Amino acid sequence: MEELVAAGPVRQFRWYKGRTFYSGWYWSSTTGAMVVYESRLELARILLADFDPSVRGIVAQPFLMRGQVGGRERSHVPDLLLSHADGSVTVVDVKPAHRLSDPKVVEVFDWTAAAVGVRGWAFETWSGTDPVLLENIRFLAGYRRRSVIDHRLSDAVVGLVGEQSTLGGVERAAEPAGPPQRVRPLLLHLLWAGVLATDLSLPLGAGSPVWRAQVEVG
């Protein structure tokens, strides 16, 4: 499993004019490495995985499957493999919702689920999530890099949570320790890192409630 998690994509991506899919690379704070994606929908699932504290490894296009499906030779490369802190593994295929009823897609996904299930792995088909939740996580991902945050203020800022019940309240109360342009990025990073928590089902703003989570300041 360690070799699989450390491996690169099993196929190459080509960028060309007129391509209908948006491909690129995403730097994962979970792995400290780049993860390739073929579409915006796939990028969205990678963002959720990177934000998930249970995820320890994210591999795009992790392996090639070959076999007989419906009496025909078929091959398939799943979109993602996620390894978790408890040792479990989830294989993910990303598809727009309108394609999930396509008989060919159903056939391949059923085959994939059965094949990875033999290894004790879970299989997930993913077509999207709550748009507010996703946009909040996408926004917080802009503050995921620890190296650009002033962590000298962490103890002071976290110490204000409880005395202050909103993000804006913490930011204002922290002004003696640091200006908003240093405190706000730190607050958003601490939300990404799971040190602080808020209700991500609602749009983020100064009035968003904030509380301490179970992750230590580091």
N, CA and C of each residue as an Amber inpcrd file, in Angstrom:
protein
   654
   0.8210000  -1.2030000   0.0000000   0.0000000   0.0000000   0.0000000
   0.8630000   1.2650000   0.0000000   1.9820000   1.2500000   0.7490000
   2.8460000   2.4250000   0.7790000   3.3630000   2.7720000  -0.6100000
   3.7310000   1.7560000  -1.3880000   4.2170000   2.0020000  -2.7480000
   3.1100000   2.5760000  -3.6220000   1.8860000   2.0850000  -3.4420000
   0.7640000   2.5730000  -4.2400000   0.4540000   4.0250000  -3.9140000
   0.4540000   4.3550000  -2.6210000   0.1570000   5.7340000  -2.2070000
   1.2330000   6.6960000  -2.7030000   2.4790000   6.2160000  -2.7910000
   3.5840000   7.0710000  -3.2330000   3.7240000   7.1330000  -4.7480000
   2.9510000   6.3180000  -5.4660000   3.0960000   6.2340000  -6.9230000
   2.4800000   7.4390000  -7.6310000   2.9130000   7.6630000  -8.8560000
   2.3400000   8.7030000  -9.6870000   1.1800000   8.1660000 -10.4990000
   0.4980000   9.0160000 -11.2770000  -0.6100000   8.5710000 -12.1200000
  -0.1490000   7.5090000 -13.1230000  -1.0240000   6.5370000 -13.4130000
  -0.6440000   5.4640000 -14.3300000  -0.7750000   5.8830000 -15.7890000
  -1.3530000   7.0380000 -16.0320000  -1.4400000   7.5200000 -17.4040000
  -1.1120000   8.9970000 -17.4510000  -0.6800000   9.4500000 -18.6200000
  -0.3130000  10.8420000 -18.7960000  -1.5120000  11.6500000 -19.2520000
  -1.5010000  12.9220000 -18.9040000  -2.5450000  13.8320000 -19.3370000
  -2.0180000  14.7210000 -20.4390000  -2.8750000  14.9850000 -21.3800000
  -2.4840000  15.8600000 -22.4880000  -3.3270000  17.1230000 -22.4500000
  -2.6430000  18.2540000 -22.5820000  -3.3310000  19.5370000 -22.6540000
  -3.2640000  20.0250000 -24.1060000  -4.3870000  20.4130000 -24.6480000
  -4.4010000  20.8880000 -26.0280000  -5.5660000  21.8630000 -26.2210000
  -5.4250000  22.6860000 -27.2290000  -6.4320000  23.6870000 -27.5190000
  -7.7500000  23.0100000 -27.8910000  -8.8350000  23.4910000 -27.2980000
 -10.1410000  22.9320000 -27.5930000 -10.5560000  21.8120000 -26.6650000
  -9.6820000  21.4310000 -25.7470000 -10.0200000  20.3640000 -24.8000000
 -11.2230000  20.7990000 -23.9700000 -12.2160000  19.9090000 -23.8090000
 -13.4440000  20.2560000 -23.1050000 -13.3310000  20.0670000 -21.6010000
 -12.3000000  19.3400000 -21.1410000 -12.1050000  19.1420000 -19.7130000
 -11.0140000  20.0750000 -19.2100000 -11.1680000  20.5290000 -17.9680000
 -10.2030000  21.4270000 -17.3520000  -9.2780000  20.5910000 -16.4720000
  -8.0310000  20.4270000 -16.9020000  -7.0690000  19.6110000 -16.1700000
  -6.0250000  20.4990000 -15.4970000  -5.3530000  19.9410000 -14.5160000
  -4.3040000  20.7010000 -13.8600000  -3.7070000  19.9440000 -12.6970000
  -2.9720000  20.6810000 -11.8610000  -2.3030000  20.1100000 -10.6910000
  -2.7340000  20.8750000  -9.4530000  -2.9440000  20.1600000  -8.3710000
  -3.3440000  20.7520000  -7.0950000  -2.3260000  20.3510000  -6.0350000
  -1.8220000  21.3490000  -5.2720000  -0.8990000  21.0270000  -4.1950000
  -1.6830000  20.6270000  -2.9620000  -1.4790000  19.4100000  -2.4810000
  -2.2210000  18.8730000  -1.3430000  -1.4710000  19.1220000  -0.0430000
  -2.1630000  19.7310000   0.9250000  -1.5600000  19.9160000   2.2420000
  -1.5140000  18.5980000   3.0110000  -2.3290000  17.6360000   2.6080000
  -2.3200000  16.3160000   3.2500000  -1.0500000  15.5510000   2.9100000
  -0.6700000  15.5600000   1.6500000   0.4760000  14.7770000   1.1960000
   1.7410000  15.6120000   1.0330000   1.6010000  16.9380000   0.9500000
   2.7500000  17.7900000   0.6870000   3.2650000  17.6440000  -0.7270000
   2.4040000  17.2000000  -1.6440000   2.8080000  16.9510000  -3.0300000
   1.6790000  17.3560000  -3.9740000   1.9930000  17.3670000  -5.2610000
   1.0060000  17.7210000  -6.2770000   0.1270000  16.5190000  -6.6120000
  -1.1490000  16.7940000  -6.8470000  -2.1110000  15.7760000  -7.2740000
  -2.7260000  16.2580000  -8.5790000  -2.7180000  15.4200000  -9.5900000
  -3.2560000  15.7990000 -10.8900000  -4.7630000  15.5680000 -10.9230000
  -5.4640000  16.3910000 -11.6920000  -6.9050000  16.1960000 -11.8800000
  -7.2560000  16.4410000 -13.3450000  -8.3200000  15.7820000 -13.7850000
  -8.7390000  15.8670000 -15.1830000  -9.9180000  16.8020000 -15.4110000
 -10.6210000  17.1700000 -14.3610000 -11.8120000  18.0060000 -14.5210000
 -12.0290000  18.8110000 -13.2450000 -12.8510000  19.8320000 -13.3330000
 -13.1780000  20.6270000 -12.1560000 -13.9280000  19.7870000 -11.1240000
 -14.7400000  18.8530000 -11.5930000 -15.4580000  17.9800000 -10.6780000
 -14.4810000  17.1010000  -9.8960000 -13.4650000  16.5950000 -10.5760000
 -12.4500000  15.7910000  -9.9010000 -11.6510000  16.6500000  -8.9170000
 -11.3530000  17.8770000  -9.2960000 -10.6600000  18.7950000  -8.3860000
 -11.4860000  19.0280000  -7.1270000 -12.8030000  19.1600000  -7.2840000
 -13.6630000  19.3760000  -6.1260000 -13.5790000  18.2050000  -5.1520000
 -13.5420000  16.9810000  -5.6810000 -13.4520000  15.8150000  -4.7780000
 -12.0780000  15.7720000  -4.0910000 -11.0340000  16.1910000  -4.7960000
  -9.6970000  16.2440000  -4.1900000  -9.6700000  17.2870000  -3.0760000
 -10.3120000  18.4250000  -3.2820000 -10.3880000  19.4510000  -2.2430000
 -11.0330000  18.8940000  -0.9750000 -12.1340000  18.1660000  -1.1320000
 -12.8120000  17.5920000   0.0220000 -11.9150000  16.5830000   0.7340000
 -11.1890000  15.7880000  -0.0530000 -10.2790000  14.8090000   0.5410000
  -9.1500000  15.5040000   1.2930000  -8.6340000  16.5950000   0.7250000
  -7.5330000  17.3210000   1.3620000  -7.9810000  17.9640000   2.6640000
  -9.2460000  18.3180000   2.7510000  -9.8050000  18.9460000   3.9490000
 -10.1850000  17.9230000   5.0190000 -10.3640000  16.6840000   4.6110000
 -10.8470000  15.6180000   5.4950000  -9.7210000  15.1510000   6.4260000
  -9.8540000  15.3030000   7.7420000  -8.7620000  14.9110000   8.6510000
  -8.5190000  13.4070000   8.6990000  -9.4600000  12.6110000   8.2190000
  -9.2710000  11.1550000   8.2300000  -8.4260000  10.6740000   7.0580000
  -8.2280000  11.5270000   6.0530000  -7.4810000  11.1380000   4.8580000
  -5.9940000  11.3760000   5.0840000  -5.1870000  10.3610000   4.7660000
  -3.7340000  10.4520000   4.9120000  -2.9970000  10.3950000   3.5800000
  -3.6420000   9.8750000   2.5520000  -3.0070000   9.7900000   1.2410000
  -4.0230000  10.0210000   0.1350000  -3.6060000  10.7280000  -0.9170000
  -4.4680000  11.0090000  -2.0680000  -3.6770000  10.6780000  -3.3260000
  -4.1570000   9.7230000  -4.0960000  -3.4750000   9.3210000  -5.3280000
  -4.4590000   9.4450000  -6.4800000  -4.0910000  10.1830000  -7.5130000
  -4.9300000  10.3100000  -8.7080000  -4.5380000   9.2550000  -9.7290000
  -5.5480000   8.6990000 -10.4310000  -5.3120000   7.6780000 -11.4500000
  -4.3690000   6.6060000 -10.8910000  -4.7590000   5.9260000  -9.8090000
  -3.8050000   5.1140000  -9.0360000  -3.3850000   3.8010000  -9.6790000
  -4.2580000   3.1770000 -10.4790000  -3.9010000   1.8770000 -11.0660000
  -4.8100000   1.5850000 -12.2590000  -4.3540000   0.6550000 -13.0810000
  -5.1060000   0.2310000 -14.2620000  -5.7080000  -1.1410000 -14.0030000
  -7.0080000  -1.2520000 -14.2470000  -7.7040000  -2.5290000 -14.1190000
  -7.9490000  -3.0950000 -15.5140000  -7.7670000  -4.3900000 -15.6690000
  -8.0960000  -5.0830000 -16.9110000  -8.8670000  -6.3490000 -16.5750000
  -9.8610000  -6.6710000 -17.3850000 -10.6100000  -7.9020000 -17.1450000
 -11.8110000  -8.0370000 -18.0590000 -12.5570000  -9.1040000 -17.8410000
 -13.7570000  -9.3860000 -18.6130000 -14.9580000  -8.7310000 -17.9330000
 -15.6740000  -7.9030000 -18.6570000 -16.8820000  -7.2590000 -18.1510000
 -17.9750000  -7.4420000 -19.1960000 -19.0400000  -8.1510000 -18.8340000
 -20.1230000  -8.3820000 -19.7860000 -19.6750000  -9.1550000 -21.0030000
 -18.6930000 -10.0470000 -20.8090000 -18.2080000 -10.8600000 -21.9220000
 -17.2260000 -10.1510000 -22.8170000 -16.7840000  -8.9530000 -22.4360000
 -15.8530000  -8.1920000 -23.2590000 -14.6190000  -7.8220000 -22.4390000
 -13.4970000  -7.6840000 -23.1400000 -12.2870000  -7.2030000 -22.4820000
 -12.4490000  -5.7090000 -22.2020000 -12.2720000  -5.3410000 -20.9500000
 -12.4090000  -3.9400000 -20.5880000 -11.2110000  -3.5010000 -19.7480000
 -10.9360000  -2.2190000 -19.7470000  -9.9150000  -1.6470000 -18.8730000
 -10.4800000  -0.3730000 -18.2590000  -9.9880000  -0.0560000 -17.0700000
 -10.4970000   1.1240000 -16.3660000  -9.4520000   1.6290000 -15.3830000
  -9.3000000   2.9520000 -15.3360000  -8.4320000   3.6010000 -14.3570000
  -9.3230000   4.4220000 -13.4260000  -9.4710000   4.0240000 -12.1680000
 -10.2580000   4.8420000 -11.2340000  -9.6390000   6.2350000 -11.0840000
 -10.4690000   7.1760000 -10.6730000  -9.9960000   8.5590000 -10.5760000
  -9.0980000   8.8010000  -9.3730000  -9.4630000   8.2540000  -8.2100000
  -8.7210000   8.5550000  -6.9930000  -8.6280000   7.3260000  -6.0860000
  -7.5630000   7.2830000  -5.3050000  -7.4480000   6.3470000  -4.1930000
  -7.1310000   7.1580000  -2.9520000  -7.9340000   6.9680000  -1.9130000
  -7.7500000   7.6760000  -0.6520000  -7.4050000   6.6670000   0.4310000
  -6.2980000   6.8970000   1.1340000  -5.9660000   6.0760000   2.2890000
  -6.3060000   6.8610000   3.5450000  -6.7890000   6.1530000   4.5610000
  -7.3080000   6.8020000   5.7610000  -6.4750000   6.4650000   6.9910000
  -6.6240000   7.2820000   8.0140000  -5.8390000   7.1210000   9.2380000
  -6.0850000   5.7780000   9.9130000  -7.2770000   5.2110000   9.7350000
  -7.5870000   3.9300000  10.3810000  -7.1330000   2.7300000   9.5520000
  -6.4230000   2.9880000   8.4500000  -5.9140000   1.9170000   7.6090000
  -6.8310000   1.5200000   6.4730000  -8.0240000   2.0650000   6.4260000
  -8.9570000   1.7350000   5.3470000  -8.6010000   2.4900000   4.0690000
  -9.1570000   2.0220000   2.9680000  -8.8790000   2.6010000   1.6520000
 -10.2000000   2.8110000   0.9220000 -10.3240000   3.9390000   0.2470000
 -11.4980000   4.2220000  -0.5800000 -11.0450000   4.5250000  -1.9990000
 -11.6140000   3.8200000  -2.9550000 -11.3810000   4.0840000  -4.3740000
 -12.5630000   4.9050000  -4.8770000 -12.2690000   5.9940000  -5.5610000
 -13.3070000   6.9460000  -5.9610000 -13.3330000   7.1080000  -7.4770000
 -14.5230000   7.0540000  -8.0350000 -14.7380000   7.4400000  -9.4250000
 -15.6730000   8.6380000  -9.4480000 -15.2810000   9.6590000 -10.1910000
 -16.0290000  10.9060000 -10.2750000 -16.7380000  10.9690000 -11.6210000
 -18.0510000  11.2220000 -11.5760000 -18.8320000  11.3440000 -12.8010000
 -19.9620000  12.3380000 -12.5770000 -20.2840000  13.1500000 -13.5770000
 -21.4640000  14.0180000 -13.4650000 -22.7150000  13.1800000 -13.2100000
 -23.6460000  13.7220000 -12.4510000 -24.8340000  12.9680000 -12.0560000
 -25.6210000  12.4350000 -13.2510000 -25.6640000  13.2100000 -14.3430000
 -26.4830000  12.7850000 -15.4860000 -25.9080000  11.5680000 -16.2060000
 -24.6540000  11.2020000 -15.8950000 -24.0360000  10.0520000 -16.5490000
 -24.1020000   8.7680000 -15.7170000 -24.5720000   8.8790000 -14.4940000
 -24.5650000   7.7210000 -13.6060000 -25.5270000   6.6280000 -14.0350000
 -26.5370000   6.9760000 -14.8140000 -27.4920000   5.9720000 -15.2850000
 -27.0910000   5.3430000 -16.6130000 -26.0030000   5.8100000 -17.2130000
 -25.5030000   5.2330000 -18.4570000 -25.1350000   3.7660000 -18.2130000
 -25.6950000   2.8350000 -18.9960000 -25.4250000   1.4090000 -18.7720000
 -23.9330000   1.0630000 -18.7710000 -23.1480000   1.7220000 -19.6170000
 -21.7090000   1.4430000 -19.6500000 -21.0360000   1.8960000 -18.3610000
 -21.4500000   3.0440000 -17.8610000 -20.8890000   3.5580000 -16.6080000
 -21.2840000   2.6440000 -15.4570000 -22.5490000   2.2330000 -15.4270000
 -23.0250000   1.3300000 -14.3740000 -22.2310000   0.0270000 -14.3930000
 -22.0010000  -0.5100000 -15.5810000 -21.2790000  -1.7670000 -15.7240000
 -19.8470000  -1.6560000 -15.1890000 -19.1600000  -0.6000000 -15.5960000
 -17.7690000  -0.4120000 -15.1640000 -17.6890000  -0.1610000 -13.6590000
 -18.5890000   0.6320000 -13.1300000 -18.5460000   0.9300000 -11.7030000
 -18.8830000  -0.2940000 -10.8650000 -19.8500000  -1.0960000 -11.3230000
 -20.1580000  -2.3320000 -10.5980000 -18.9450000  -3.2640000 -10.5880000
 -18.2710000  -3.3490000 -11.7170000 -17.0670000  -4.1860000 -11.8220000
 -15.9680000  -3.6680000 -10.8850000 -15.7710000  -2.3520000 -10.8950000
 -14.7430000  -1.7610000 -10.0460000 -15.0430000  -1.9980000  -8.5700000
 -16.3010000  -1.7940000  -8.1760000 -16.6870000  -1.9980000  -6.7790000
 -16.4230000  -3.4350000  -6.3400000 -16.7540000  -4.3870000  -7.2100000
 -16.5410000  -5.7930000  -6.8670000 -15.0480000  -6.1120000  -6.7740000
 -14.2570000  -5.5520000  -7.6990000 -12.8250000  -5.8550000  -7.7350000
 -12.1020000  -5.2920000  -6.5140000 -12.3800000  -4.0380000  -6.1720000
 -11.6840000  -3.4560000  -5.0160000 -12.2390000  -4.0150000  -3.7150000
 -13.4960000  -4.4560000  -3.7400000 -14.0880000  -5.0530000  -2.5530000
 -13.3940000  -6.3310000  -2.1370000 -12.8380000  -7.0690000  -3.1110000
 -12.0950000  -8.2860000  -2.8070000 -10.9060000  -7.9710000  -1.8930000
 -10.3380000  -6.7860000  -2.0480000  -9.2060000  -6.3650000  -1.2120000
  -9.6550000  -5.7360000   0.1040000 -10.9530000  -5.6390000   0.2920000
 -11.4600000  -5.0060000   1.5030000 -11.5270000  -3.4960000   1.4080000
 -11.4170000  -2.9610000   0.1890000 -11.4850000  -1.5250000  -0.0080000
 -12.9140000  -1.0900000  -0.2930000 -13.2240000   0.1430000   0.0540000
 -14.5270000   0.7220000  -0.2580000 -14.4840000   1.3580000  -1.6420000
 -15.6460000   1.4610000  -2.2690000 -15.7480000   2.1330000  -3.5700000
 -16.8020000   3.2190000  -3.4770000 -16.4760000   4.3810000  -4.0200000
 -17.3720000   5.5390000  -3.9640000 -17.5380000   6.1350000  -5.3530000
 -18.7820000   6.3970000  -5.7340000 -19.0390000   7.2060000  -6.9240000
 -19.4510000   8.5930000  -6.4260000 -18.8730000   9.6240000  -7.0220000
 -19.0810000  10.9820000  -6.5170000 -19.4560000  11.9020000  -7.6610000
 -20.5400000  12.6780000  -7.4340000 -21.0270000  13.5880000  -8.4690000
 -21.1850000  15.0150000  -7.9870000 -20.7790000  15.2730000  -6.7480000
 -20.8980000  16.6290000  -6.2290000 -21.4090000  16.6250000  -4.8080000
 -21.4590000  17.8110000  -4.2150000 -21.9290000  17.9590000  -2.8470000
 -22.6220000  19.3020000  -2.7270000 -23.0130000  19.6590000  -1.5180000
 -23.6620000  20.9400000  -1.2810000 -22.7740000  22.0740000  -1.7830000
 -23.2810000  22.9430000  -2.6570000 -22.4270000  23.9840000  -3.2520000
 -21.8760000  24.9840000  -2.2440000 -22.6220000  25.2850000  -1.1910000
 -22.1200000  26.2190000  -0.1780000 -20.9430000  25.5930000   0.5640000
 -21.0930000  24.3380000   0.9580000 -19.9950000  23.6250000   1.6240000
 -18.7640000  23.6010000   0.7390000 -18.9440000  23.2670000  -0.5270000
 -17.8120000  23.1760000  -1.4390000 -17.1230000  24.5210000  -1.6320000
 -17.8950000  25.5840000  -1.7900000 -17.2910000  26.9010000  -1.9790000
 -16.5530000  27.3600000  -0.7300000 -17.0770000  27.0230000   0.4360000
 -16.3690000  27.3650000   1.6760000 -15.0280000  26.6460000   1.7590000
 -15.0310000  25.3590000   1.4320000 -13.7860000  24.5930000   1.4800000
 -12.8200000  25.0760000   0.4020000 -13.3430000  25.4090000  -0.7670000
 -12.4930000  25.9440000  -1.8330000 -11.8330000  27.2560000  -1.3730000
 -12.6000000  28.0840000  -0.6790000 -12.0660000  29.3520000  -0.1730000
 -10.9990000  29.0950000   0.8930000 -11.2880000  28.2060000   1.8420000
 -10.3200000  27.9080000   2.9000000  -9.0410000  27.2850000   2.3460000
  -9.1620000  26.5710000   1.2360000  -7.9810000  25.9440000   0.6350000
  -6.9410000  26.9790000   0.2240000  -7.3690000  28.2030000   0.0050000
  -6.4240000  29.2680000  -0.3150000  -5.4960000  29.6030000   0.8440000
  -5.8240000  29.1060000   2.0310000  -5.0300000  29.3700000   3.2330000
  -4.4610000  28.0810000   3.8160000  -4.3190000  27.0530000   2.9850000
  -3.8790000  25.7520000   3.4850000  -2.3750000  25.6730000   3.7010000
  -1.6040000  26.5370000   3.0680000  -0.1420000  26.4430000   3.1670000
   0.3550000  27.0510000   4.4760000   0.8740000  26.2180000   5.3280000
   1.3520000  26.6430000   6.6360000   2.4880000  27.6570000   6.5280000
   3.2880000  27.5510000   5.4810000   4.4970000  28.3710000   5.3720000
   4.2080000  29.8560000   5.1840000   2.9920000  30.2170000   4.7770000
   2.7000000  31.6360000   4.5260000   1.8290000  32.2410000   5.6300000
   1.6540000  31.5060000   6.7300000   0.8250000  31.9810000   7.8430000
   1.7190000  32.3560000   9.0220000   1.3720000  33.4250000   9.7340000
   2.1330000  33.8540000  10.9050000   1.6420000  33.0710000  12.1280000
   2.2940000  31.9490000  12.4070000   1.8550000  31.0820000  13.4930000
   2.2850000  31.5880000  14.8690000   3.0530000  32.6620000  14.9080000
   3.4190000  33.2230000  16.2070000   2.1860000  33.7450000  16.9470000
   1.1140000  34.0080000  16.2050000  -0.1230000  34.5270000  16.8090000
  -1.1100000  33.4230000  17.1820000  -0.7770000  32.1560000  16.8900000
  -1.7410000  31.0660000  17.0570000  -2.3020000  30.9680000  18.4660000
  -1.4190000  30.9310000  19.4670000  -1.8870000  30.7730000  20.8480000
  -2.8150000  31.9080000  21.2610000  -2.4370000  33.1350000  20.8970000
  -3.2550000  34.2910000  21.2740000  -4.6120000  34.2430000  20.5990000
  -4.6320000  33.8810000  19.3040000  -5.8920000  33.8490000  18.5620000
  -6.7940000  32.7200000  19.0690000  -6.2470000  31.5320000  19.2210000
  -7.0500000  30.4060000  19.7010000  -7.5560000  30.6790000  21.1160000
  -6.7540000  31.3590000  21.9150000  -7.1640000  31.6840000  23.2700000
  -8.3730000  32.5990000  23.3360000  -8.6200000  33.3500000  22.2730000
  -9.7680000  34.2590000  22.2400000 -11.0660000  33.5520000  21.8770000
 -10.9500000  32.3650000  21.3060000 -12.1470000  31.6160000  20.9030000
 -12.8110000  31.0750000  22.1640000 -14.0520000  31.4060000  22.3310000
 -14.7630000  31.1050000  23.5710000 -15.1630000  32.4150000  24.2150000
 -14.1760000  33.2860000  24.3630000 -14.4980000  34.6560000  24.7900000
 -15.2570000  35.3670000  23.6740000 -14.8350000  35.1090000  22.4440000
 -15.4990000  35.6530000  21.2660000 -16.1600000  34.4920000  20.5170000
 -17.3670000  34.6980000  20.0150000 -18.1240000  33.5910000  19.4290000
 -18.1760000  33.6090000  17.9080000 -17.6100000  34.6690000  17.2810000
 -17.6450000  34.7680000  15.8190000 -16.2460000  35.0320000  15.2860000
 -16.0650000  34.7540000  13.9930000 -14.7680000  35.0030000  13.3620000
 -14.4080000  36.4850000  13.4390000 -15.3910000  37.3480000  13.1620000
 -15.1320000  38.7820000  13.2170000 -14.7870000  39.2380000  14.6180000
 -15.4500000  38.6550000  15.6160000 -15.1750000  39.0220000  16.9990000
 -13.7620000  38.6500000  17.4140000 -13.3120000  37.4620000  17.0030000
 -11.9440000  37.0380000  17.3090000 -10.9460000  37.9560000  16.6220000
 -11.2190000  38.2810000  15.3640000 -10.2950000  39.1370000  14.6170000
 -10.1570000  40.5050000  15.2740000 -11.2700000  41.0920000  15.6890000
 -11.2170000  42.4150000  16.3170000 -10.5190000  42.3520000  17.6790000
 -10.8120000  41.3090000  18.4390000 -10.2180000  41.1860000  19.7730000
  -8.7210000  40.9170000  19.7090000  -8.2560000  40.3830000  18.5700000
  -6.8370000  40.0400000  18.4200000  -5.9860000  41.2110000  17.9580000
  -6.5940000  42.3700000  17.7010000  -5.8400000  43.5010000  17.1510000
  -4.6350000  43.9150000  17.9890000  -4.6900000  43.8420000  19.3280000
  -3.4650000  44.1920000  20.0800000  -2.2950000  43.2650000  19.7590000
  -2.5900000  42.0150000  19.3840000  -1.5180000  41.0560000  19.0770000
  -1.0480000  41.1580000  17.6360000  -1.9450000  41.5080000  16.7380000
  -1.5730000  41.5870000  15.3270000  -2.6730000  42.2180000  14.5120000
  -2.3350000  42.8560000  13.3940000  -3.3180000  43.5090000  12.5400000
  -4.1910000  42.4890000  11.8030000  -5.3620000  42.9160000  11.3020000
  -6.2710000  42.0000000  10.6150000  -5.6250000  41.2480000   9.4530000
  -4.7210000  41.8950000   8.7170000  -4.1030000  41.2330000   7.5630000
  -3.1990000  40.0720000   7.9610000  -2.8750000  39.9700000   9.2500000
  -2.1200000  38.8050000   9.7360000  -3.0260000  37.8400000  10.4880000
  -4.0200000  38.3820000  11.1980000  -4.9100000  37.5310000  11.9990000
  -5.9020000  36.7710000  11.1160000  -6.4730000  37.4460000  10.1350000
  -7.5110000  36.7890000   9.3210000  -6.9800000  35.5720000   8.5700000
  -5.8310000  35.6670000   7.8700000  -5.3040000  34.4610000   7.2220000
  -5.0400000  33.3300000   8.2120000  -4.5730000  33.6810000   9.4130000
  -4.3250000  32.6580000  10.4280000  -5.6330000  31.9880000  10.8370000
  -6.6780000  32.7790000  11.0720000  -7.9800000  32.2100000  11.4230000
  -8.4630000  31.2360000  10.3580000  -8.3460000  31.6320000   9.1070000
  -8.8170000  30.7880000   8.0120000  -7.9620000  29.5260000   7.8780000
  -6.6600000  29.6700000   8.1330000  -5.7940000  28.4890000   8.1170000
  -6.1660000  27.5290000   9.2510000  -6.4490000  28.0610000  10.4270000
  -6.8120000  27.2120000  11.5580000  -8.1390000  26.4920000  11.3090000
  -9.0380000  27.1220000  10.5680000 -10.2690000  26.4380000  10.1610000
  -9.9480000  25.3040000   9.1960000  -9.0660000  25.5670000   8.2370000
  -8.6640000  24.5210000   7.2800000  -7.9930000  23.3610000   8.0190000
  -7.1260000  23.6880000   8.9680000  -6.3450000  22.6610000   9.6620000
  -7.1480000  21.9030000  10.7030000  -8.3780000  22.3650000  11.0010000
  -9.2030000  21.6660000  11.9650000  -8.9370000  22.0470000  13.4080000
  -8.1110000  23.0670000  13.6180000  -7.8820000  23.5530000  14.9840000
  -9.1260000  24.2940000  15.4660000  -9.7250000  25.0700000  14.5760000
 -10.9910000  25.7360000  14.8270000 -12.0520000  25.1550000  13.9050000
 -13.3140000  25.3770000  14.2600000 -14.4110000  24.8500000  13.4450000
 -15.5100000  25.8950000  13.3300000 -16.3100000  25.7590000  12.2750000
 -17.4580000  26.6290000  12.0660000 -18.5040000  25.8350000  11.2890000
 -19.6490000  26.4520000  11.0450000 -20.7100000  25.7990000  10.2800000
 -20.4780000  26.0660000   8.7990000 -19.9240000  25.0800000   8.1050000
 -19.5870000  25.2730000   6.6950000 -20.7770000  25.0640000   5.7640000
 -21.9490000  24.7870000   6.3280000 -23.1530000  24.6940000   5.4900000
 -23.7300000  26.0700000   5.1930000 -23.1680000  27.1030000   5.8660000
 -23.5890000  28.4900000   5.6490000 -22.4210000  29.2920000   5.1000000
 -22.6860000  30.3400000   4.3140000 -21.5930000  31.1440000   3.7590000
 -20.7020000  31.7130000   4.8620000 -19.3960000  31.6400000   4.6580000
 -18.4480000  32.1680000   5.6330000 -18.4700000  33.6940000   5.6360000
 -18.3360000  34.2580000   6.8200000 -18.2800000  35.6980000   6.9380000
 -17.8750000  36.0860000   8.3510000 -17.8100000  37.3720000   8.6070000
 -17.4030000  37.8490000   9.9220000 -18.3420000  37.3560000  11.0210000
 -19.6080000  37.1410000  10.6860000 -20.5810000  36.6940000  11.6710000
 -20.6470000  35.1910000  11.8530000 -19.7990000  34.4400000  11.1350000
 -19.8120000  32.9810000  11.2670000 -19.3990000  32.5690000  12.6740000
 -20.1390000  31.6410000  13.2930000 -19.7540000  31.1670000  14.6260000
 -18.4390000  30.4060000  14.5460000 -17.6750000  30.4130000  15.6250000
 -16.4000000  29.7040000  15.6420000 -16.2080000  29.0790000  17.0160000
 -15.6470000  27.8800000  17.0140000 -15.3490000  27.1930000  18.2720000
 -14.0990000  26.3600000  18.0890000 -13.5350000  25.9320000  19.2120000
 -12.3310000  25.1160000  19.1600000 -12.6930000  23.6820000  18.7990000
 -11.8840000  23.0970000  17.9410000 -12.0370000  21.6840000  17.6000000
 -11.0850000  20.8820000  18.4660000 -10.8070000  19.6330000  18.0530000
 -10.0130000  18.7420000  18.8890000  -8.5480000  18.6400000  18.4450000
  -8.1650000  19.4390000  17.4510000  -6.7890000  19.3840000  16.9530000
  -5.9500000  20.3860000  17.7190000  -4.7480000  19.9790000  18.1110000
  -3.8730000  20.8700000  18.8510000  -3.2630000  21.9250000  17.9360000
  -2.9680000  23.0750000  18.5110000  -2.2570000  24.1250000  17.7700000
  -0.8440000  23.6620000  17.5190000  -0.3730000  23.8130000  16.2560000
   0.9820000  23.4040000  15.9530000   1.6430000  24.3290000  14.9760000
